XYZ file of C-alpha atoms in Angstrom:
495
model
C -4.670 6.507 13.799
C -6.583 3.834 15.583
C -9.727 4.742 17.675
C -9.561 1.690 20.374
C -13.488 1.347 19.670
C -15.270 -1.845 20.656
C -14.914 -4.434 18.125
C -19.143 -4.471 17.630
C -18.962 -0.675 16.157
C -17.993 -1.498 12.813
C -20.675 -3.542 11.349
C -20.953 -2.992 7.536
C -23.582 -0.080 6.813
C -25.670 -1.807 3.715
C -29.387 -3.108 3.459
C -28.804 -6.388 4.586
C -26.231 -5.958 7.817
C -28.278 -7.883 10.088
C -28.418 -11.163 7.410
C -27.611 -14.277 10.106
C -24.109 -15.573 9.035
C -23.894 -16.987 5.133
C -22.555 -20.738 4.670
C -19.060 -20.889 3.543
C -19.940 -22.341 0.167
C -22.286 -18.792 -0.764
C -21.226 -15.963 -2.609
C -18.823 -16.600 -5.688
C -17.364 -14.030 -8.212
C -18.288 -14.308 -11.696
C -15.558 -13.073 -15.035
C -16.688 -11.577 -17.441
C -14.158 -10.260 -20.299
C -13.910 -6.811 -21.420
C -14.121 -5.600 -25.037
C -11.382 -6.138 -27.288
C -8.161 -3.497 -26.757
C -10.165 -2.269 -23.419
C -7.688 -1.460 -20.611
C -11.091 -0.851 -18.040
C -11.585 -3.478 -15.682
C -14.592 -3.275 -12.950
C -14.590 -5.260 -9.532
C -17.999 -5.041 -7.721
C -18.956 -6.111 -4.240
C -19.444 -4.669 -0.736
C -16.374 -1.977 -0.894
C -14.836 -1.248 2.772
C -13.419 2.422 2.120
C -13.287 3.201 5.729
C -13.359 1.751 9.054
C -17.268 2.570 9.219
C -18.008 -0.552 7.153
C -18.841 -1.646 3.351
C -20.893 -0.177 1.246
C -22.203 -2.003 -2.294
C -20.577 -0.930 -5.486
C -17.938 -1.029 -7.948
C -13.955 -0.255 -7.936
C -13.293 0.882 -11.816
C -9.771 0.858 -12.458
C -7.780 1.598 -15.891
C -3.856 1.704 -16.481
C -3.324 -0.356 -12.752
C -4.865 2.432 -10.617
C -8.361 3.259 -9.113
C -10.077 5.620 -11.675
C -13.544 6.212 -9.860
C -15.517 4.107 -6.707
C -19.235 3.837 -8.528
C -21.945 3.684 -5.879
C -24.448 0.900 -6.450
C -27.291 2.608 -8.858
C -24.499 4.144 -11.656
C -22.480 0.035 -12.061
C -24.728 -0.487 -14.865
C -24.000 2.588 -17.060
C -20.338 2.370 -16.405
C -20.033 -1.133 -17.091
C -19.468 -0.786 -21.390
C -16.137 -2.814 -22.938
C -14.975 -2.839 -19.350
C -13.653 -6.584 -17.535
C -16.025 -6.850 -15.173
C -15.601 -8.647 -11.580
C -19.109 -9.269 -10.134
C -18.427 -10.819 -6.300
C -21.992 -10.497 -5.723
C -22.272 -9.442 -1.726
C -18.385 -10.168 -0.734
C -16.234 -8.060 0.861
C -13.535 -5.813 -1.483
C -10.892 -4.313 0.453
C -7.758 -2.481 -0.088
C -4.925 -5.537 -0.624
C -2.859 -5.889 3.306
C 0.388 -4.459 3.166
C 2.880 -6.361 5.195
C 5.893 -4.037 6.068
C 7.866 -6.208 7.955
C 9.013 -9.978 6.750
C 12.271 -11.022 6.234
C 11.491 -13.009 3.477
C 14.842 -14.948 2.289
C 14.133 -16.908 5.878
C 10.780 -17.409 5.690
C 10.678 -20.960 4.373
C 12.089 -22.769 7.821
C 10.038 -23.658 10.824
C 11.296 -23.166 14.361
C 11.973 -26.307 15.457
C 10.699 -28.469 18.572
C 14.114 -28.103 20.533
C 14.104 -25.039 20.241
C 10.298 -24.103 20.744
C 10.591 -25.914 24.196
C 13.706 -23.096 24.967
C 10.774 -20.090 24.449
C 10.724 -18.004 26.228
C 14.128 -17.298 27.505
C 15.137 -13.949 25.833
C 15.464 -10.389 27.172
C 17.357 -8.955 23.981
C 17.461 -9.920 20.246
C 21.627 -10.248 21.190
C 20.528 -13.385 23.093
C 19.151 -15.511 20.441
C 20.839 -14.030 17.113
C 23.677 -16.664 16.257
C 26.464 -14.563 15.959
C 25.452 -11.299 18.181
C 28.460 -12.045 20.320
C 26.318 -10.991 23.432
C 24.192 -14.799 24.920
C 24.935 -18.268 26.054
C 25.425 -20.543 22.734
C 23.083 -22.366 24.048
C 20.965 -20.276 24.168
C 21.213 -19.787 20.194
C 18.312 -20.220 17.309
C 19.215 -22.506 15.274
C 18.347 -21.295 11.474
C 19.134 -21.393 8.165
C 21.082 -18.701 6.427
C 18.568 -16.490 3.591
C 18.180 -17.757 0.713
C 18.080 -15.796 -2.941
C 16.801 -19.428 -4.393
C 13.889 -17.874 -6.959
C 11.822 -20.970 -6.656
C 12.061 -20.622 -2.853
C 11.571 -17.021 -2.597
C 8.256 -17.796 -5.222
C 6.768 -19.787 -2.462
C 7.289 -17.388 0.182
C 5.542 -14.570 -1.485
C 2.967 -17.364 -3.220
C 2.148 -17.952 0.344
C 1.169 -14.184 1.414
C -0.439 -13.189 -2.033
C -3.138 -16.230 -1.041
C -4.063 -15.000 2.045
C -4.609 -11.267 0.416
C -1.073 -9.107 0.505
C -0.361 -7.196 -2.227
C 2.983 -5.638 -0.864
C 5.585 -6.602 1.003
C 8.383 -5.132 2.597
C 11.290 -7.871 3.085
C 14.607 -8.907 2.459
C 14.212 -10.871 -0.753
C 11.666 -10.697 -3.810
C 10.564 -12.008 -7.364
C 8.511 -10.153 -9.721
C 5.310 -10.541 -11.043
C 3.762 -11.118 -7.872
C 3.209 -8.961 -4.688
C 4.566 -5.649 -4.966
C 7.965 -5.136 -2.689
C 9.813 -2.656 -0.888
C 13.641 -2.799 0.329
C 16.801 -1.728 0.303
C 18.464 -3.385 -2.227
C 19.071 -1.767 -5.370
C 17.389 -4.667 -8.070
C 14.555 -4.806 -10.002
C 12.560 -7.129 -7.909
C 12.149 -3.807 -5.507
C 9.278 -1.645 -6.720
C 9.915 0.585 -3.708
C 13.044 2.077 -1.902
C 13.063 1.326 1.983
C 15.441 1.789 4.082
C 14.855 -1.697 6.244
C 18.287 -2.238 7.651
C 17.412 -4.781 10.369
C 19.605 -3.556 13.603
C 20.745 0.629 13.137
C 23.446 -0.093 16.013
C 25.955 -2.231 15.241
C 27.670 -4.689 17.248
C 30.398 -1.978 18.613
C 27.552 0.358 19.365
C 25.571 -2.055 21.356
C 28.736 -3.441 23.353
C 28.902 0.497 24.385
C 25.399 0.700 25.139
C 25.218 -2.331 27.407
C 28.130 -0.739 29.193
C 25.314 2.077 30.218
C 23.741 2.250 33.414
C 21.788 5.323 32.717
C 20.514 8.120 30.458
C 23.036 10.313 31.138
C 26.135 8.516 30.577
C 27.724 9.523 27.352
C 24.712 11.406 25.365
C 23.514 10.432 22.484
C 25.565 11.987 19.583
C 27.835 8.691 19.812
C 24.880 6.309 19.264
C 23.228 7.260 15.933
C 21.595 4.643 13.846
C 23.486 3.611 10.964
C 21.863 4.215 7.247
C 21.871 2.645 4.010
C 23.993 4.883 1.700
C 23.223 3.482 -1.744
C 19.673 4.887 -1.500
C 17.891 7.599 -2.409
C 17.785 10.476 0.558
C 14.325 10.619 1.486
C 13.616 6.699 1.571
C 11.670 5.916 4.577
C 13.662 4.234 7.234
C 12.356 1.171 9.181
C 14.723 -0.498 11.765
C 14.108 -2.929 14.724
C 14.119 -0.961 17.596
C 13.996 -1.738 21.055
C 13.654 -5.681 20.704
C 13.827 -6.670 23.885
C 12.754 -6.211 27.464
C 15.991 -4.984 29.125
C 18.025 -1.774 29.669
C 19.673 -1.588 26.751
C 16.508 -2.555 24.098
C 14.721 0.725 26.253
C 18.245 2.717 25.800
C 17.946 1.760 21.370
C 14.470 3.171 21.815
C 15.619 6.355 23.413
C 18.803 6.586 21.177
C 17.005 6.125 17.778
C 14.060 8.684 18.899
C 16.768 11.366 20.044
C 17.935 10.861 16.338
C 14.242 10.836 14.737
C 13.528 14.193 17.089
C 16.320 16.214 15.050
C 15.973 14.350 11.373
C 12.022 14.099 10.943
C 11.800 16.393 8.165
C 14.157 14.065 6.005
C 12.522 11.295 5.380
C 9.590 9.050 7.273
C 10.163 7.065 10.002
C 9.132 3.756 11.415
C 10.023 1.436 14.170
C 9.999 -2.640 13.946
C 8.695 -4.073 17.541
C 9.829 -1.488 20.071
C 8.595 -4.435 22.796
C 11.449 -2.117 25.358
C 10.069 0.969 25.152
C 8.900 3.076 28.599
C 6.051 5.052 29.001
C 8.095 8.532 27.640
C 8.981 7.041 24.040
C 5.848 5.741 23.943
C 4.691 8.882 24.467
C 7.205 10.748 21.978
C 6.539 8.132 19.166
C 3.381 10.097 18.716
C 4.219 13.414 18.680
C 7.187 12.622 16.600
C 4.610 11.047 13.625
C 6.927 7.511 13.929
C 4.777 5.042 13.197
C 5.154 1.589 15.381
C 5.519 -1.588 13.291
C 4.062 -4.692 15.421
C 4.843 -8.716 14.978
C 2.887 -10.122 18.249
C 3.574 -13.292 17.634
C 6.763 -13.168 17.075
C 7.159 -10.527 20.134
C 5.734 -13.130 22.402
C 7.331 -16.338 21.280
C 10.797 -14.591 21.793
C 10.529 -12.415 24.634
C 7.002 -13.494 26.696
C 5.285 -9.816 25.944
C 4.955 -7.493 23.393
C 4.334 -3.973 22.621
C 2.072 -2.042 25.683
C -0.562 -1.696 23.076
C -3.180 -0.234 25.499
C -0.549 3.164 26.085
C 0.191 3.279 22.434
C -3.664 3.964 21.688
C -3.591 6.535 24.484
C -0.629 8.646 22.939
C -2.711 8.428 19.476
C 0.458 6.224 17.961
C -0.223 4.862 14.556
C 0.205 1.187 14.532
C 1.024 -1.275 11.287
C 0.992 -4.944 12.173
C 3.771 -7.285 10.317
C 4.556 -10.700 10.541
C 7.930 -10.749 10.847
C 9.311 -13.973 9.764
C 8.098 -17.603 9.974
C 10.538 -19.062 12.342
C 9.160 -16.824 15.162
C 6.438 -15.333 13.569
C 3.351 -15.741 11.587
C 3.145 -17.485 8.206
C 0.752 -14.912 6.563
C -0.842 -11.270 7.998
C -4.320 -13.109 8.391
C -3.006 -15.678 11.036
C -0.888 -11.943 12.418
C -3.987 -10.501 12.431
C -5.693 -13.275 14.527
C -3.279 -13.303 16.808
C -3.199 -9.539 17.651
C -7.081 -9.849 18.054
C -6.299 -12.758 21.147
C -3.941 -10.591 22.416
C -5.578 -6.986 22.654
C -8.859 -7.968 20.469
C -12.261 -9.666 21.128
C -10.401 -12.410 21.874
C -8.258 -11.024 24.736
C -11.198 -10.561 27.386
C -10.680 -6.532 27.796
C -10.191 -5.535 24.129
C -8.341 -2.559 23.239
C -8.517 -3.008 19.541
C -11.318 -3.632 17.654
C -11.504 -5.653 14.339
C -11.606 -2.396 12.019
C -8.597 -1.050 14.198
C -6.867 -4.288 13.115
C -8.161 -4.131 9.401
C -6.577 -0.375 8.981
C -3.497 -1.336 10.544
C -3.546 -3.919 7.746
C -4.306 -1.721 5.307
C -3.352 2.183 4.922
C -1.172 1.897 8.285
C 1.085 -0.285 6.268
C 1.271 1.640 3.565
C 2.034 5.264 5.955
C 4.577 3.223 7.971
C 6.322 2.762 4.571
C 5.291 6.197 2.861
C 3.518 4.845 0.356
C 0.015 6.203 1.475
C -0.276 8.121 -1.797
C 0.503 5.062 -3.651
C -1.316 2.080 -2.287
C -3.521 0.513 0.737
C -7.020 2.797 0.198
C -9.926 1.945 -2.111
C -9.277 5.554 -3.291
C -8.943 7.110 -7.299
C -6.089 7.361 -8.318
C -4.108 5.140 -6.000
C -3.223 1.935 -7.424
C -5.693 -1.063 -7.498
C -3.838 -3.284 -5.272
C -7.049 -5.088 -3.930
C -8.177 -8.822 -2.126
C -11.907 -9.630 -2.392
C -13.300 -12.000 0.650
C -15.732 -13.959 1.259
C -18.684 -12.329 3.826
C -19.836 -14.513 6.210
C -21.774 -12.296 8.298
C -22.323 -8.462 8.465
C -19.465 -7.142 9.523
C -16.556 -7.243 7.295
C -13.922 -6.812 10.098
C -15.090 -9.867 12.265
C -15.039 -11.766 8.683
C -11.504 -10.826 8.506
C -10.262 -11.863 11.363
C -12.012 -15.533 10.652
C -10.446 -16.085 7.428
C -7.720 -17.722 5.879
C -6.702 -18.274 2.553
C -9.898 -20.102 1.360
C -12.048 -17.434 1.931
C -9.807 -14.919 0.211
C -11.321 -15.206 -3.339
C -9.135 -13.180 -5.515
C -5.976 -10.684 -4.818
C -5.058 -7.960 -7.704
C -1.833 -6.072 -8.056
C -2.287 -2.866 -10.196
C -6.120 -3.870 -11.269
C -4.808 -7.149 -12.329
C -6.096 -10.400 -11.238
C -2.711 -12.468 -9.421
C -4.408 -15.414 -7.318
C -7.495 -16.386 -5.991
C -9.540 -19.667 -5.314
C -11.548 -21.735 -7.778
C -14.289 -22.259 -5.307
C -14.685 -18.264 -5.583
C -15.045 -18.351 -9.158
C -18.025 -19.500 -10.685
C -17.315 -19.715 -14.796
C -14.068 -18.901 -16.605
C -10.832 -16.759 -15.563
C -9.471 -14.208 -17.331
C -6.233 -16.016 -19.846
C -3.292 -16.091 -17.765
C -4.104 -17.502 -15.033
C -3.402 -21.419 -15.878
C -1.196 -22.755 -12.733
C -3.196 -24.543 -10.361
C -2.361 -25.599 -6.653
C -4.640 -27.504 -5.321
C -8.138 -24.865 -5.053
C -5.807 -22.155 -5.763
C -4.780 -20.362 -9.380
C -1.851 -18.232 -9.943
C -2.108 -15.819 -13.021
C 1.610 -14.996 -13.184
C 4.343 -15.643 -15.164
C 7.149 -16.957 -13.609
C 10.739 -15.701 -13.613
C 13.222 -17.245 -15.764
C 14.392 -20.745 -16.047
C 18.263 -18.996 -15.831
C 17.269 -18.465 -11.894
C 15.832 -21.949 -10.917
C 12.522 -21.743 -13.131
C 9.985 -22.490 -14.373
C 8.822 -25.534 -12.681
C 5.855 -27.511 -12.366
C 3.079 -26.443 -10.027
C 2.076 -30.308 -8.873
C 5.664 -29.517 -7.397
C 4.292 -26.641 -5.498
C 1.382 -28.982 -4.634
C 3.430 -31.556 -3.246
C 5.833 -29.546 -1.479
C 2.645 -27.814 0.430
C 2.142 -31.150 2.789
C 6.167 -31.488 3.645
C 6.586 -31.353 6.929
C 9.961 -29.170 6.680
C 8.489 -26.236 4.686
C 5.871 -23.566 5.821
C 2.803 -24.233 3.672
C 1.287 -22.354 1.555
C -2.092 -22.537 2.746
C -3.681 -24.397 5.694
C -5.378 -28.072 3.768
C -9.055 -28.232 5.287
C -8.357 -25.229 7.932
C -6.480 -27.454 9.794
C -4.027 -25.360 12.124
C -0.518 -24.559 10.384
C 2.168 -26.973 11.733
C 4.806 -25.565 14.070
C 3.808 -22.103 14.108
C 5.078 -19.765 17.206
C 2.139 -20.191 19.560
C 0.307 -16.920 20.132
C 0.696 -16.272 23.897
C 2.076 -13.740 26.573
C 4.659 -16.322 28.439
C 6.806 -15.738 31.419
C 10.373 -15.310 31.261
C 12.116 -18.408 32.618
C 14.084 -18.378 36.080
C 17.648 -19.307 36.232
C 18.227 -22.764 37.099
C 20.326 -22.492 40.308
């Protein structure tokens, strides 16, 4: 759960938590390789375990999981044939978990007409292409998904430098961030149930027909589920996307269901920007876990999720990003804008930067029911971990100011998958031989029989296009044409 504390309680509890704020350039990990046939691998820094802070010592992991957290004085007898990691005073955390992105979009930009239309939505209905509910008008103009491997490489390139280690979306490749979905392939480490809408377009033609809770009951509105999956996959839905009747009637519908099903399986809800003050309220007691995109929430519909009430009913929040036409391009720039909405940088802040950090972290990973698999610094969960770069004492506040530059190295299962050269001082472990730009990669890509291999000046080049989300921001320079980050009014009709 989150504790709503102010964002200056969570400054990192170690010797030194008062240094004044380190230049960009200090701190650097250095590789060192492990004996011959060892399968131990050691990452020290300051570890954050909790939202109290960081404490200084070592993650030792074996077979792709967490074997033991080794507190500062015992690193140097457990070191032996084992890799070792040393990132000095930086910041190791559990790797983010983003459990909402609908990844076969997110390579297109929303474009200028179309930002200048935001916002004019009350519903999803009113700006999904073929909803059969809006003004054409009206209509986003997008591309359909693509299952393009090369493509779908970039989009999950793109989140694995800024720190994610899984991802729950609509497309995948493997050998790179974990994944969860629906879809029954190999690229899917992880069964989800993340059918976008549960009520189909019949359903919600009947449900806009409603003018109140007691119309027809709620038997004749249950969500719709995913039948080629396994029974107790956790099921994540958008829910209540909207501002209007019938986004708070999906809310009350899917809840009734939730209310009468929770032993089955976990549940989560995707934006929930409609729900009153009641589901609010039963969200909590019902252990549903609310999964946010601000900046998607505001670009479409001009408010999000009444964060301030879901800390008072003791909701668990996860934060995703949704997808780049609308929403962020990685969690850190999420994360950033959640903090100017209900953070330090709101004026009255509701959530502090550890708040933000854990629902970046193990939140993800609940919402999803993988919290006995992944997003703790914990034994025996797997070592899905990002190491970045401190910059002052509190490793929260340092989150929030990163982007993928600081972020000096992301593992999957205790393996080394990306990081930054600047980070690195000496050699990195063999395998990791693509460059882009500062950036490795130590993956190998999927086969040439899907679109690849390619070259990786391609990826380089393809970064500064101006039709393509970028991987990275060049020289923290803002990214181009992303959804500003701002609660907006809702338009008037033009008489």
């Amino acid at each position: 759960m989150l504790t709503g504390v102010s964002p200056d309680s969570s400054a990192a509890q170690e010797s030194d938590s008062d240094d004044p704020v380190i230049a960009a350039s200090a701190g650097m990990c250095r590789f060192t390789a492990g004996g011959s046939g060892s399968e131990r691998t050691l990452i020290i820094g300051n570890l954050l375990t909790g939202m109290g802070g960081a404490r200084y010592g070592a993650v030792l992991i074996s077979g792709g999981r967490i074997v033991e957290l080794v507190p500062e004085d015992g690193i140097e007898s457990i070191t032996g044939d084992a890799a070792v990691f040393d990132c000095g005073r930086n910041y190791v955390s559990p790797g983010l978990i983003n459990p909402h992105e609908h990844t076969r979009y997110s390579f297109q930009m929303l474009t200028a007409q179309d930002r200048e239309k935001l916002p004019v939505y009350a519903h999803r209905d009113e700006w999904i292409p073929d909803s059969g509910f809006g003004d054409g008008a009206d209509k986003i103009r997008y591309k359909e998904g693509t299952y393009d491997a090369k493509t779908l490489f970039w989009i999950e390139l793109r989140h694995l430098l800024a720190g994610t280690t899984l991802i729950a979306g609509s497309g995948a490749v493997r050998g790179l961030a974990k994944n969860a979905g629906s879809r029954q392939r190999p690229e899917y480490e992880y069964s989800a149930d993340i059918r976008t809408f549960p009520f189909g377009p019949d359903a919600m033609q009947r449900i806009r027909r409603l003018r109140s809770f007691t119309d027809p009951g709620t038997e004749a509105f249950r969500p719709e589920l995913s039948e080629d999956l396994p029974p107790r996959a956790p099921y994540v839905p958008h829910v209540a996307e909207g501002t209007d009747l019938a986004a708070r009637f999906e809310g009350r519908f899917f809840l009734d269901y939730v209310a009468t099903h929770k032993s089955l399986r976990r549940f989560s809800l995707i934006h929930g920007v409609g729900l009153d003050s009641g589901d609010i309220g039963r969200l909590g007691h019902l252990d549903v876990t609310l999964i946010w995109s601000p900046r998607s929430n505001v670009a479409l519909y001009g408010e999000t999720a009444d964060i301030p009430a879901l800390l008072r009913e003791n909701v668990r929040i996860a934060i995703g990003t949704d997808w780049s036409v609308s929403g962020s391009y990685n969690m850190l720039e999420e994360l950033r804008c959640a903090a100017e909405l209900y953070g330090s940088g709101s004026g009255s802040p509701a959530l502090s930067s550890a708040d933000l950090w854990q629902m970046a972290t193990g939140n993800g990973a609940y919402a999803l029911g993988l919290e006995a698999v992944t997003g703790k610094l914990e034994a025996g969960l797997a070592a899905d971990i990002m190491v970045f770069r401190k910059q002052s004492g509190d490793p929260f506040d340092d989150l929030l100011r990163a982007t993928a530059q600081e972020v000096l190295a992301t593992f999957v299962d205790g393996r080394l998958r990306s990081g930054n050269h600047e980070g690195f001082s000496g050699a990195l472990p063999d395998g990791c031989r693509f460059n882009v730009g500062a950036y490795f990669v130590c993956a190998e890509l999927p086969d040439a029989a899907r679109g690849l291999p390619f070259g990786f000046d391609e990826v380089l080049q393809a970064n500064r296009k101006e039709d393509i989300v970028p991987l990275y921001r060049e020289d923290h320079r803002p990214f181009p044409n992303q959804a500003e980050c701002a609660v907006r009014t809702r338009a008037s009709p033009q008489p």
